[in-house]
C-alpha atoms as an extended CHARMM CRD file, in Angstrom:
* protein
*
       223  EXT
         1         1  MET       CA              0.0000000000        0.0000000000        0.0000000000  PROA      1               0.0000000000
         2         2  PRO       CA              1.4650000000        3.4180000000       -0.9440000000  PROA      2               0.0000000000
         3         3  GLU       CA              2.5310000000        5.6980000000        1.8880000000  PROA      3               0.0000000000
         4         4  LYS       CA              0.2130000000        8.6150000000        2.6320000000  PROA      4               0.0000000000
         5         5  VAL       CA              1.5460000000       12.1100000000        3.2750000000  PROA      5               0.0000000000
         6         6  LEU       CA             -0.0960000000       15.2460000000        4.6040000000  PROA      6               0.0000000000
         7         7  LEU       CA              0.5470000000       18.8070000000        3.3760000000  PROA      7               0.0000000000
         8         8  VAL       CA             -0.2790000000       21.8840000000        5.4340000000  PROA      8               0.0000000000
         9         9  GLY       CA             -0.0470000000       25.5260000000        4.3650000000  PROA      9               0.0000000000
        10        10  PRO       CA              1.7760000000       28.2950000000        6.2480000000  PROA      10              0.0000000000
        11        11  VAL       CA              1.4930000000       27.8400000000       10.0200000000  PROA      11              0.0000000000
        12        12  HSD       CA              3.0930000000       31.1330000000       11.1240000000  PROA      12              0.0000000000
        13        13  GLY       CA              3.7950000000       29.8940000000       14.6400000000  PROA      13              0.0000000000
        14        14  ARG       CA              0.3360000000       28.4740000000       15.4410000000  PROA      14              0.0000000000
        15        15  LEU       CA              1.8960000000       25.2530000000       16.6890000000  PROA      15              0.0000000000
        16        16  LEU       CA             -0.8280000000       24.1940000000       19.1230000000  PROA      16              0.0000000000
        17        17  GLU       CA             -3.3990000000       24.5090000000       16.3490000000  PROA      17              0.0000000000
        18        18  LEU       CA             -1.1150000000       22.5200000000       14.0360000000  PROA      18              0.0000000000
        19        19  VAL       CA             -0.7270000000       19.7160000000       16.5840000000  PROA      19              0.0000000000
        20        20  SER       CA             -4.4650000000       19.6490000000       17.3270000000  PROA      20              0.0000000000
        21        21  LYS       CA             -5.6000000000       19.5440000000       13.6970000000  PROA      21              0.0000000000
        22        22  THR       CA             -2.9880000000       17.0750000000       12.4710000000  PROA      22              0.0000000000
        23        23  SER       CA             -3.6590000000       14.7890000000       15.4380000000  PROA      23              0.0000000000
        24        24  ALA       CA             -7.3550000000       14.7350000000       14.5070000000  PROA      24              0.0000000000
        25        25  ILE       CA             -6.5920000000       14.0830000000       10.8290000000  PROA      25              0.0000000000
        26        26  GLN       CA             -4.0910000000       11.3760000000       11.7520000000  PROA      26              0.0000000000
        27        27  ALA       CA             -6.6450000000        9.6390000000       13.9640000000  PROA      27              0.0000000000
        28        28  LYS       CA             -9.4160000000        9.7990000000       11.3560000000  PROA      28              0.0000000000
        29        29  HSD       CA             -7.5580000000        9.3270000000        8.0620000000  PROA      29              0.0000000000
        30        30  GLY       CA             -4.0740000000        8.0660000000        8.9810000000  PROA      30              0.0000000000
        31        31  PRO       CA             -1.5900000000        6.7560000000        9.4080000000  PROA      31              0.0000000000
        32        32  PHE       CA              0.4470000000        9.3420000000        7.4910000000  PROA      32              0.0000000000
        33        33  ALA       CA              4.1270000000        8.7090000000        6.8500000000  PROA      33              0.0000000000
        34        34  ALA       CA              5.0480000000       12.3880000000        6.8530000000  PROA      34              0.0000000000
        35        35  LEU       CA              3.7320000000       15.9110000000        7.2790000000  PROA      35              0.0000000000
        36        36  PHE       CA              5.1500000000       18.6120000000        4.9750000000  PROA      36              0.0000000000
        37        37  ILE       CA              4.8250000000       22.2970000000        5.8220000000  PROA      37              0.0000000000
        38        38  VAL       CA              4.3620000000       24.3640000000        2.6640000000  PROA      38              0.0000000000
        39        39  GLY       CA              5.3290000000       27.8970000000        3.6780000000  PROA      39              0.0000000000
        40        40  ASP       CA              6.4720000000       29.3510000000        6.9960000000  PROA      40              0.0000000000
        41        41  LEU       CA              6.2260000000       27.0690000000       10.0050000000  PROA      41              0.0000000000
        42        42  PHE       CA              7.4080000000       29.6750000000       12.5130000000  PROA      42              0.0000000000
        43        43  ALA       CA              6.5770000000       33.3690000000       12.8050000000  PROA      43              0.0000000000
        44        44  SER       CA              9.5260000000       35.6970000000       12.1900000000  PROA      44              0.0000000000
        45        45  THR       CA              8.3730000000       37.9580000000       15.0350000000  PROA      45              0.0000000000
        46        46  PRO       CA              6.1920000000       35.7220000000       17.2150000000  PROA      46              0.0000000000
        47        47  THR       CA              3.6470000000       36.9880000000       19.7130000000  PROA      47              0.0000000000
        48        48  ASP       CA              4.1570000000       36.0350000000       23.3600000000  PROA      48              0.0000000000
        49        49  ASP       CA              1.7530000000       33.1260000000       22.9190000000  PROA      49              0.0000000000
        50        50  ALA       CA              3.4970000000       31.8850000000       19.7440000000  PROA      50              0.0000000000
        51        51  ALA       CA              6.8990000000       32.2560000000       21.4450000000  PROA      51              0.0000000000
        52        52  LYS       CA              5.6540000000       30.0890000000       24.3320000000  PROA      52              0.0000000000
        53        53  GLN       CA              4.4470000000       27.3940000000       21.9050000000  PROA      53              0.0000000000
        54        54  GLN       CA              7.7750000000       27.5560000000       20.1050000000  PROA      54              0.0000000000
        55        55  SER       CA              9.7070000000       27.1320000000       23.3740000000  PROA      55              0.0000000000
        56        56  ASP       CA              7.4960000000       24.1950000000       24.3660000000  PROA      56              0.0000000000
        57        57  LEU       CA              8.1810000000       22.5330000000       21.0020000000  PROA      57              0.0000000000
        58        58  LEU       CA             11.9500000000       22.9300000000       21.3550000000  PROA      58              0.0000000000
        59        59  ALA       CA             11.8110000000       21.7370000000       24.9680000000  PROA      59              0.0000000000
        60        60  GLY       CA              9.8190000000       18.6310000000       24.0160000000  PROA      60              0.0000000000
        61        61  THR       CA              6.7160000000       19.4510000000       26.0730000000  PROA      61              0.0000000000
        62        62  LEU       CA              4.8270000000       19.9790000000       22.8080000000  PROA      62              0.0000000000
        63        63  SER       CA              5.2540000000       17.2350000000       20.2280000000  PROA      63              0.0000000000
        64        64  LEU       CA              4.1200000000       16.8050000000       16.6460000000  PROA      64              0.0000000000
        65        65  PRO       CA              2.0940000000       13.6120000000       16.0200000000  PROA      65              0.0000000000
        66        66  ILE       CA              3.6210000000       12.9240000000       12.5710000000  PROA      66              0.0000000000
        67        67  PRO       CA              7.2420000000       13.1540000000       11.3590000000  PROA      67              0.0000000000
        68        68  THR       CA              7.2510000000       16.7280000000       10.0550000000  PROA      68              0.0000000000
        69        69  TYR       CA              9.4560000000       18.4570000000        7.4770000000  PROA      69              0.0000000000
        70        70  PHE       CA              9.8500000000       22.1640000000        6.6820000000  PROA      70              0.0000000000
        71        71  TYR       CA             12.2350000000       24.3500000000        4.6710000000  PROA      71              0.0000000000
        72        72  GLN       CA             13.2510000000       27.9500000000        4.0930000000  PROA      72              0.0000000000
        73        73  ALA       CA             10.1540000000       29.9200000000        3.1470000000  PROA      73              0.0000000000
        74        74  LEU       CA              9.5730000000       33.6900000000        3.1500000000  PROA      74              0.0000000000
        75        75  GLY       CA             10.2250000000       34.7620000000        6.7290000000  PROA      75              0.0000000000
        76        76  SER       CA             13.4350000000       34.3970000000        8.6920000000  PROA      76              0.0000000000
        77        77  LEU       CA             13.7160000000       31.7600000000       11.3860000000  PROA      77              0.0000000000
        78        78  PRO       CA             13.3280000000       32.8140000000       15.0320000000  PROA      78              0.0000000000
        79        79  ALA       CA             16.6800000000       33.1550000000       16.8170000000  PROA      79              0.0000000000
        80        80  ASP       CA             16.2910000000       30.1090000000       19.0950000000  PROA      80              0.0000000000
        81        81  VAL       CA             15.1500000000       27.8960000000       16.1910000000  PROA      81              0.0000000000
        82        82  GLY       CA             18.0640000000       29.1190000000       14.0830000000  PROA      82              0.0000000000
        83        83  LYS       CA             20.4430000000       28.3730000000       16.9430000000  PROA      83              0.0000000000
        84        84  ARG       CA             19.0570000000       24.8470000000       17.3440000000  PROA      84              0.0000000000
        85        85  ILE       CA             19.4870000000       24.2410000000       13.6040000000  PROA      85              0.0000000000
        86        86  SER       CA             23.0620000000       25.5870000000       13.6200000000  PROA      86              0.0000000000
        87        87  GLU       CA             23.9950000000       23.3050000000       16.5060000000  PROA      87              0.0000000000
        88        88  ALA       CA             22.4510000000       20.2130000000       14.8780000000  PROA      88              0.0000000000
        89        89  ARG       CA             23.4820000000       20.9350000000       11.2830000000  PROA      89              0.0000000000
        90        90  ALA       CA             27.0360000000       19.6190000000       11.7020000000  PROA      90              0.0000000000
        91        91  SER       CA             25.7190000000       16.1240000000       12.4550000000  PROA      91              0.0000000000
        92        92  SER       CA             23.2210000000       15.9800000000        9.5690000000  PROA      92              0.0000000000
        93        93  SER       CA             24.1100000000       13.6070000000        6.7460000000  PROA      93              0.0000000000
        94        94  ASN       CA             21.0770000000       13.3800000000        4.4650000000  PROA      94              0.0000000000
        95        95  GLY       CA             20.1820000000       17.0260000000        3.9080000000  PROA      95              0.0000000000
        96        96  LEU       CA             17.9020000000       17.0650000000        6.9510000000  PROA      96              0.0000000000
        97        97  VAL       CA             18.5310000000       18.6930000000       10.3280000000  PROA      97              0.0000000000
        98        98  ALA       CA             16.6830000000       17.3050000000       13.3570000000  PROA      98              0.0000000000
        99        99  VAL       CA             15.2000000000       20.2580000000       15.2510000000  PROA      99              0.0000000000
       100       100  THR       CA             13.2570000000       17.8660000000       17.5060000000  PROA      100             0.0000000000
       101       101  PRO       CA             12.7720000000       14.0900000000       17.1970000000  PROA      101             0.0000000000
       102       102  GLN       CA              9.6190000000       14.6930000000       15.1150000000  PROA      102             0.0000000000
       103       103  LEU       CA             10.6150000000       17.9080000000       13.3230000000  PROA      103             0.0000000000
       104       104  HSD       CA             13.1990000000       18.1470000000       10.5470000000  PROA      104             0.0000000000
       105       105  TRP       CA             14.4710000000       21.1410000000        8.5770000000  PROA      105             0.0000000000
       106       106  ALA       CA             15.5010000000       20.6790000000        4.9530000000  PROA      106             0.0000000000
       107       107  ALA       CA             18.9060000000       22.3420000000        4.6960000000  PROA      107             0.0000000000
       108       108  GLY       CA             19.1990000000       24.9780000000        2.0160000000  PROA      108             0.0000000000
       109       109  LYS       CA             16.8560000000       26.9260000000       -0.2100000000  PROA      109             0.0000000000
       110       110  SER       CA             16.3480000000       24.1200000000       -2.7270000000  PROA      110             0.0000000000
       111       111  GLY       CA             17.3710000000       20.5130000000       -3.0440000000  PROA      111             0.0000000000
       112       112  VAL       CA             16.3280000000       16.9080000000       -2.5180000000  PROA      112             0.0000000000
       113       113  PHE       CA             16.0690000000       15.0310000000        0.7500000000  PROA      113             0.0000000000
       114       114  THR       CA             14.9820000000       11.5410000000        1.7720000000  PROA      114             0.0000000000
       115       115  THR       CA             12.7510000000       10.9400000000        4.7800000000  PROA      115             0.0000000000
       116       116  ALA       CA             13.2610000000        8.1480000000        7.2820000000  PROA      116             0.0000000000
       117       117  GLN       CA             10.4490000000        6.3050000000        5.4890000000  PROA      117             0.0000000000
       118       118  GLY       CA             12.3830000000        6.4270000000        2.2150000000  PROA      118             0.0000000000
       119       119  LEU       CA             10.3320000000        9.1560000000        0.5180000000  PROA      119             0.0000000000
       120       120  ARG       CA             12.4650000000       11.3070000000       -1.7850000000  PROA      120             0.0000000000
       121       121  VAL       CA             11.3070000000       14.9120000000       -1.8150000000  PROA      121             0.0000000000
       122       122  ALA       CA             12.3890000000       17.8050000000       -4.0540000000  PROA      122             0.0000000000
       123       123  PHE       CA             11.7670000000       21.2980000000       -2.6940000000  PROA      123             0.0000000000
       124       124  VAL       CA             12.2340000000       24.9750000000       -3.5330000000  PROA      124             0.0000000000
       125       125  GLY       CA             11.7200000000       27.6770000000       -0.9130000000  PROA      125             0.0000000000
       126       126  GLY       CA             11.1920000000       31.3900000000       -1.3350000000  PROA      126             0.0000000000
       127       127  ASP       CA              8.9410000000       33.9310000000       -2.9870000000  PROA      127             0.0000000000
       128       128  TRP       CA              8.3860000000       33.9390000000       -6.7600000000  PROA      128             0.0000000000
       129       129  ASP       CA              9.2360000000       37.3210000000       -8.2720000000  PROA      129             0.0000000000
       130       130  ALA       CA              9.4110000000       37.1950000000      -12.0680000000  PROA      130             0.0000000000
       131       131  GLY       CA             11.1870000000       40.5470000000      -12.2400000000  PROA      131             0.0000000000
       132       132  ALA       CA             13.8830000000       39.5590000000       -9.7540000000  PROA      132             0.0000000000
       133       133  PHE       CA             14.3360000000       36.2230000000      -11.5170000000  PROA      133             0.0000000000
       134       134  ALA       CA             14.8340000000       37.9680000000      -14.8650000000  PROA      134             0.0000000000
       135       135  THR       CA             17.2000000000       40.5090000000      -13.3030000000  PROA      135             0.0000000000
       136       136  HSD       CA             19.4920000000       37.6370000000      -12.3640000000  PROA      136             0.0000000000
       137       137  GLY       CA             19.5740000000       36.4650000000      -15.9910000000  PROA      137             0.0000000000
       138       138  GLY       CA             16.9590000000       33.6990000000      -15.9200000000  PROA      138             0.0000000000
       139       139  LEU       CA             17.9530000000       30.0980000000      -16.5300000000  PROA      139             0.0000000000
       140       140  GLY       CA             19.4360000000       30.6630000000      -19.9950000000  PROA      140             0.0000000000
       141       141  ASP       CA             21.3740000000       27.7660000000      -21.5030000000  PROA      141             0.0000000000
       142       142  PHE       CA             21.7600000000       25.5510000000      -18.4730000000  PROA      142             0.0000000000
       143       143  ASP       CA             23.9220000000       22.4260000000      -18.4260000000  PROA      143             0.0000000000
       144       144  ALA       CA             23.7970000000       20.5700000000      -15.1060000000  PROA      144             0.0000000000
       145       145  GLU       CA             27.1120000000       18.8580000000      -15.8590000000  PROA      145             0.0000000000
       146       146  ASP       CA             28.9660000000       22.1630000000      -16.2040000000  PROA      146             0.0000000000
       147       147  TRP       CA             27.1720000000       24.2010000000      -13.5410000000  PROA      147             0.0000000000
       148       148  HSD       CA             28.9730000000       24.9460000000      -10.2880000000  PROA      148             0.0000000000
       149       149  GLU       CA             28.5450000000       27.3350000000       -7.3910000000  PROA      149             0.0000000000
       150       150  SER       CA             30.9220000000       28.0730000000       -4.5430000000  PROA      150             0.0000000000
       151       151  PRO       CA             29.8510000000       27.8390000000       -0.8740000000  PROA      151             0.0000000000
       152       152  SER       CA             29.8920000000       31.6460000000       -0.6820000000  PROA      152             0.0000000000
       153       153  GLN       CA             27.6350000000       31.9370000000       -3.7540000000  PROA      153             0.0000000000
       154       154  ARG       CA             25.1940000000       29.4550000000       -2.2460000000  PROA      154             0.0000000000
       155       155  ALA       CA             25.2170000000       31.2810000000        1.0890000000  PROA      155             0.0000000000
       156       156  GLU       CA             24.5290000000       34.5660000000       -0.6930000000  PROA      156             0.0000000000
       157       157  ASP       CA             21.5670000000       33.0640000000       -2.5460000000  PROA      157             0.0000000000
       158       158  GLU       CA             20.1370000000       31.6170000000        0.6550000000  PROA      158             0.0000000000
       159       159  LYS       CA             20.0710000000       35.1020000000        2.1810000000  PROA      159             0.0000000000
       160       160  THR       CA             17.4890000000       36.2440000000       -0.3610000000  PROA      160             0.0000000000
       161       161  THR       CA             13.7860000000       35.6410000000        0.2140000000  PROA      161             0.0000000000
       162       162  TYR       CA             12.9390000000       35.1950000000       -3.4830000000  PROA      162             0.0000000000
       163       163  ILE       CA             13.6920000000       32.3720000000       -5.9010000000  PROA      163             0.0000000000
       164       164  THR       CA             16.6770000000       33.0720000000       -8.1560000000  PROA      164             0.0000000000
       165       165  PRO       CA             18.0630000000       31.1890000000      -11.1670000000  PROA      165             0.0000000000
       166       166  SER       CA             20.7120000000       29.7310000000       -8.8210000000  PROA      166             0.0000000000
       167       167  THR       CA             17.9520000000       28.3750000000       -6.5810000000  PROA      167             0.0000000000
       168       168  VAL       CA             16.4490000000       26.4720000000       -9.5150000000  PROA      168             0.0000000000
       169       169  ARG       CA             19.7830000000       25.4270000000      -11.0380000000  PROA      169             0.0000000000
       170       170  ARG       CA             20.8630000000       23.9340000000       -7.7080000000  PROA      170             0.0000000000
       171       171  LEU       CA             17.8040000000       21.6870000000       -7.7820000000  PROA      171             0.0000000000
       172       172  LEU       CA             18.1610000000       20.7210000000      -11.4510000000  PROA      172             0.0000000000
       173       173  ALA       CA             21.8440000000       19.9000000000      -10.9170000000  PROA      173             0.0000000000
       174       174  HSD       CA             20.9740000000       17.3570000000       -8.2210000000  PROA      174             0.0000000000
       175       175  PRO       CA             21.7980000000       13.7710000000       -9.3110000000  PROA      175             0.0000000000
       176       176  SER       CA             18.1240000000       12.8120000000       -8.9910000000  PROA      176             0.0000000000
       177       177  PHE       CA             17.2800000000       15.0830000000      -11.9230000000  PROA      177             0.0000000000
       178       178  ARG       CA             20.0350000000       13.9500000000      -14.2640000000  PROA      178             0.0000000000
       179       179  LEU       CA             19.3390000000       11.3630000000      -16.9320000000  PROA      179             0.0000000000
       180       180  PRO       CA             21.7660000000        8.4350000000      -16.9670000000  PROA      180             0.0000000000
       181       181  LYS       CA             24.4650000000        8.8800000000      -19.5650000000  PROA      181             0.0000000000
       182       182  PRO       CA             24.1520000000        6.5540000000      -22.5800000000  PROA      182             0.0000000000
       183       183  SER       CA             26.5510000000        3.6600000000      -22.7250000000  PROA      183             0.0000000000
       184       184  VAL       CA             29.0620000000        3.2490000000      -25.5130000000  PROA      184             0.0000000000
       185       185  ALA       CA             26.8300000000        0.5740000000      -27.0140000000  PROA      185             0.0000000000
       186       186  GLU       CA             23.8460000000        2.9400000000      -26.9960000000  PROA      186             0.0000000000
       187       187  GLU       CA             25.8280000000        5.7650000000      -28.5700000000  PROA      187             0.0000000000
       188       188  GLY       CA             26.9800000000        3.3680000000      -31.2450000000  PROA      188             0.0000000000
       189       189  SER       CA             30.6020000000        2.5250000000      -31.8630000000  PROA      189             0.0000000000
       190       190  ALA       CA             29.8800000000        1.2000000000      -35.3750000000  PROA      190             0.0000000000
       191       191  PRO       CA             29.7770000000        3.5090000000      -38.4150000000  PROA      191             0.0000000000
       192       192  ALA       CA             26.4530000000        5.2950000000      -38.8710000000  PROA      192             0.0000000000
       193       193  ALA       CA             24.0540000000        3.6140000000      -41.2960000000  PROA      193             0.0000000000
       194       194  LYS       CA             23.3260000000        5.3610000000      -44.5660000000  PROA      194             0.0000000000
       195       195  GLU       CA             20.4260000000        7.7990000000      -44.2640000000  PROA      195             0.0000000000
       196       196  GLY       CA             17.1520000000        6.4910000000      -45.6600000000  PROA      196             0.0000000000
       197       197  THR       CA             18.0530000000        2.8220000000      -45.3270000000  PROA      197             0.0000000000
       198       198  LEU       CA             16.3040000000        0.2000000000      -43.1870000000  PROA      198             0.0000000000
       199       199  ALA       CA             19.4200000000       -0.0240000000      -41.0100000000  PROA      199             0.0000000000
       200       200  ALA       CA             19.2550000000        3.7170000000      -40.3300000000  PROA      200             0.0000000000
       201       201  ALA       CA             15.5640000000        3.4660000000      -39.3920000000  PROA      201             0.0000000000
       202       202  ARG       CA             16.2850000000        0.6000000000      -37.0040000000  PROA      202             0.0000000000
       203       203  ALA       CA             19.1680000000        2.5220000000      -35.4190000000  PROA      203             0.0000000000
       204       204  SER       CA             16.9620000000        5.5860000000      -34.9530000000  PROA      204             0.0000000000
       205       205  ALA       CA             14.1820000000        3.5150000000      -33.3610000000  PROA      205             0.0000000000
       206       206  SER       CA             16.6840000000        1.7980000000      -31.0510000000  PROA      206             0.0000000000
       207       207  ALA       CA             18.1570000000        5.1310000000      -29.9520000000  PROA      207             0.0000000000
       208       208  GLU       CA             14.6800000000        6.5130000000      -29.2260000000  PROA      208             0.0000000000
       209       209  GLN       CA             13.7800000000        3.4400000000      -27.1520000000  PROA      209             0.0000000000
       210       210  ALA       CA             17.0090000000        3.7820000000      -25.1680000000  PROA      210             0.0000000000
       211       211  ARG       CA             16.3120000000        7.4800000000      -24.5390000000  PROA      211             0.0000000000
       212       212  ALA       CA             12.7580000000        6.7280000000      -23.3660000000  PROA      212             0.0000000000
       213       213  ALA       CA             14.0580000000        3.9920000000      -21.0740000000  PROA      213             0.0000000000
       214       214  ARG       CA             16.5860000000        6.3690000000      -19.4900000000  PROA      214             0.0000000000
       215       215  GLN       CA             13.8800000000        8.9810000000      -18.9040000000  PROA      215             0.0000000000
       216       216  SER       CA             11.5600000000        6.4100000000      -17.3200000000  PROA      216             0.0000000000
       217       217  ALA       CA             14.3640000000        5.2220000000      -15.0410000000  PROA      217             0.0000000000
       218       218  ALA       CA             15.1120000000        8.7910000000      -13.9620000000  PROA      218             0.0000000000
       219       219  LEU       CA             11.4370000000        9.4690000000      -13.2080000000  PROA      219             0.0000000000
       220       220  GLU       CA             11.1680000000        6.2750000000      -11.1570000000  PROA      220             0.0000000000
       221       221  MET       CA             14.1000000000        7.4680000000       -9.0350000000  PROA      221             0.0000000000
       222       222  LEU       CA             12.0500000000       10.4970000000       -8.0220000000  PROA      222             0.0000000000
       223       223  GLN       CA              9.0070000000        8.5150000000       -6.9730000000  PROA      223             0.0000000000
């Protein structure tokens, strides 16, 4: 049976409400393998009540009922959450940082991570601003094999609240989005058949089948 996941929109620090509603949904429609927060989980400038809920979550007196995952959205992280992430980030190995046993932060502004249940998730965080995206040059002619960014360039991009071409390129350059390279046999080491002949038609059909197979394999990796 396929795993079920739950998606929730911006929470903005209403953690008690999040726990209450997801607990009810889990009891009625679960079990869910994961809960994904689409948008801001925490409030950048929390009220006293939201700050108390946030402290309870970090202290473990408030717990999420489902393994929960969030990423960089529009607002900045509260100082104590950011500190917890910084302390735990050094020990992360799969692109996820454990904020609490049930809450995980996807490191970076875009990328791919794998949950404990084996679900592979691609994500992009930030605000979409077509003008800002164009100002940075757009995607242009992008080759994942040749693209590279330095740690300082990545850090600079992650400071911005909007999606840039680098944000998207970083995702597309991830191994999960790259088609397997054709083997020597697929590329053909023999001389090309004469155009218009039956041999040329067979070679073309074989190459198309190989290309379709590589695409299918790549798509299956993302599922």
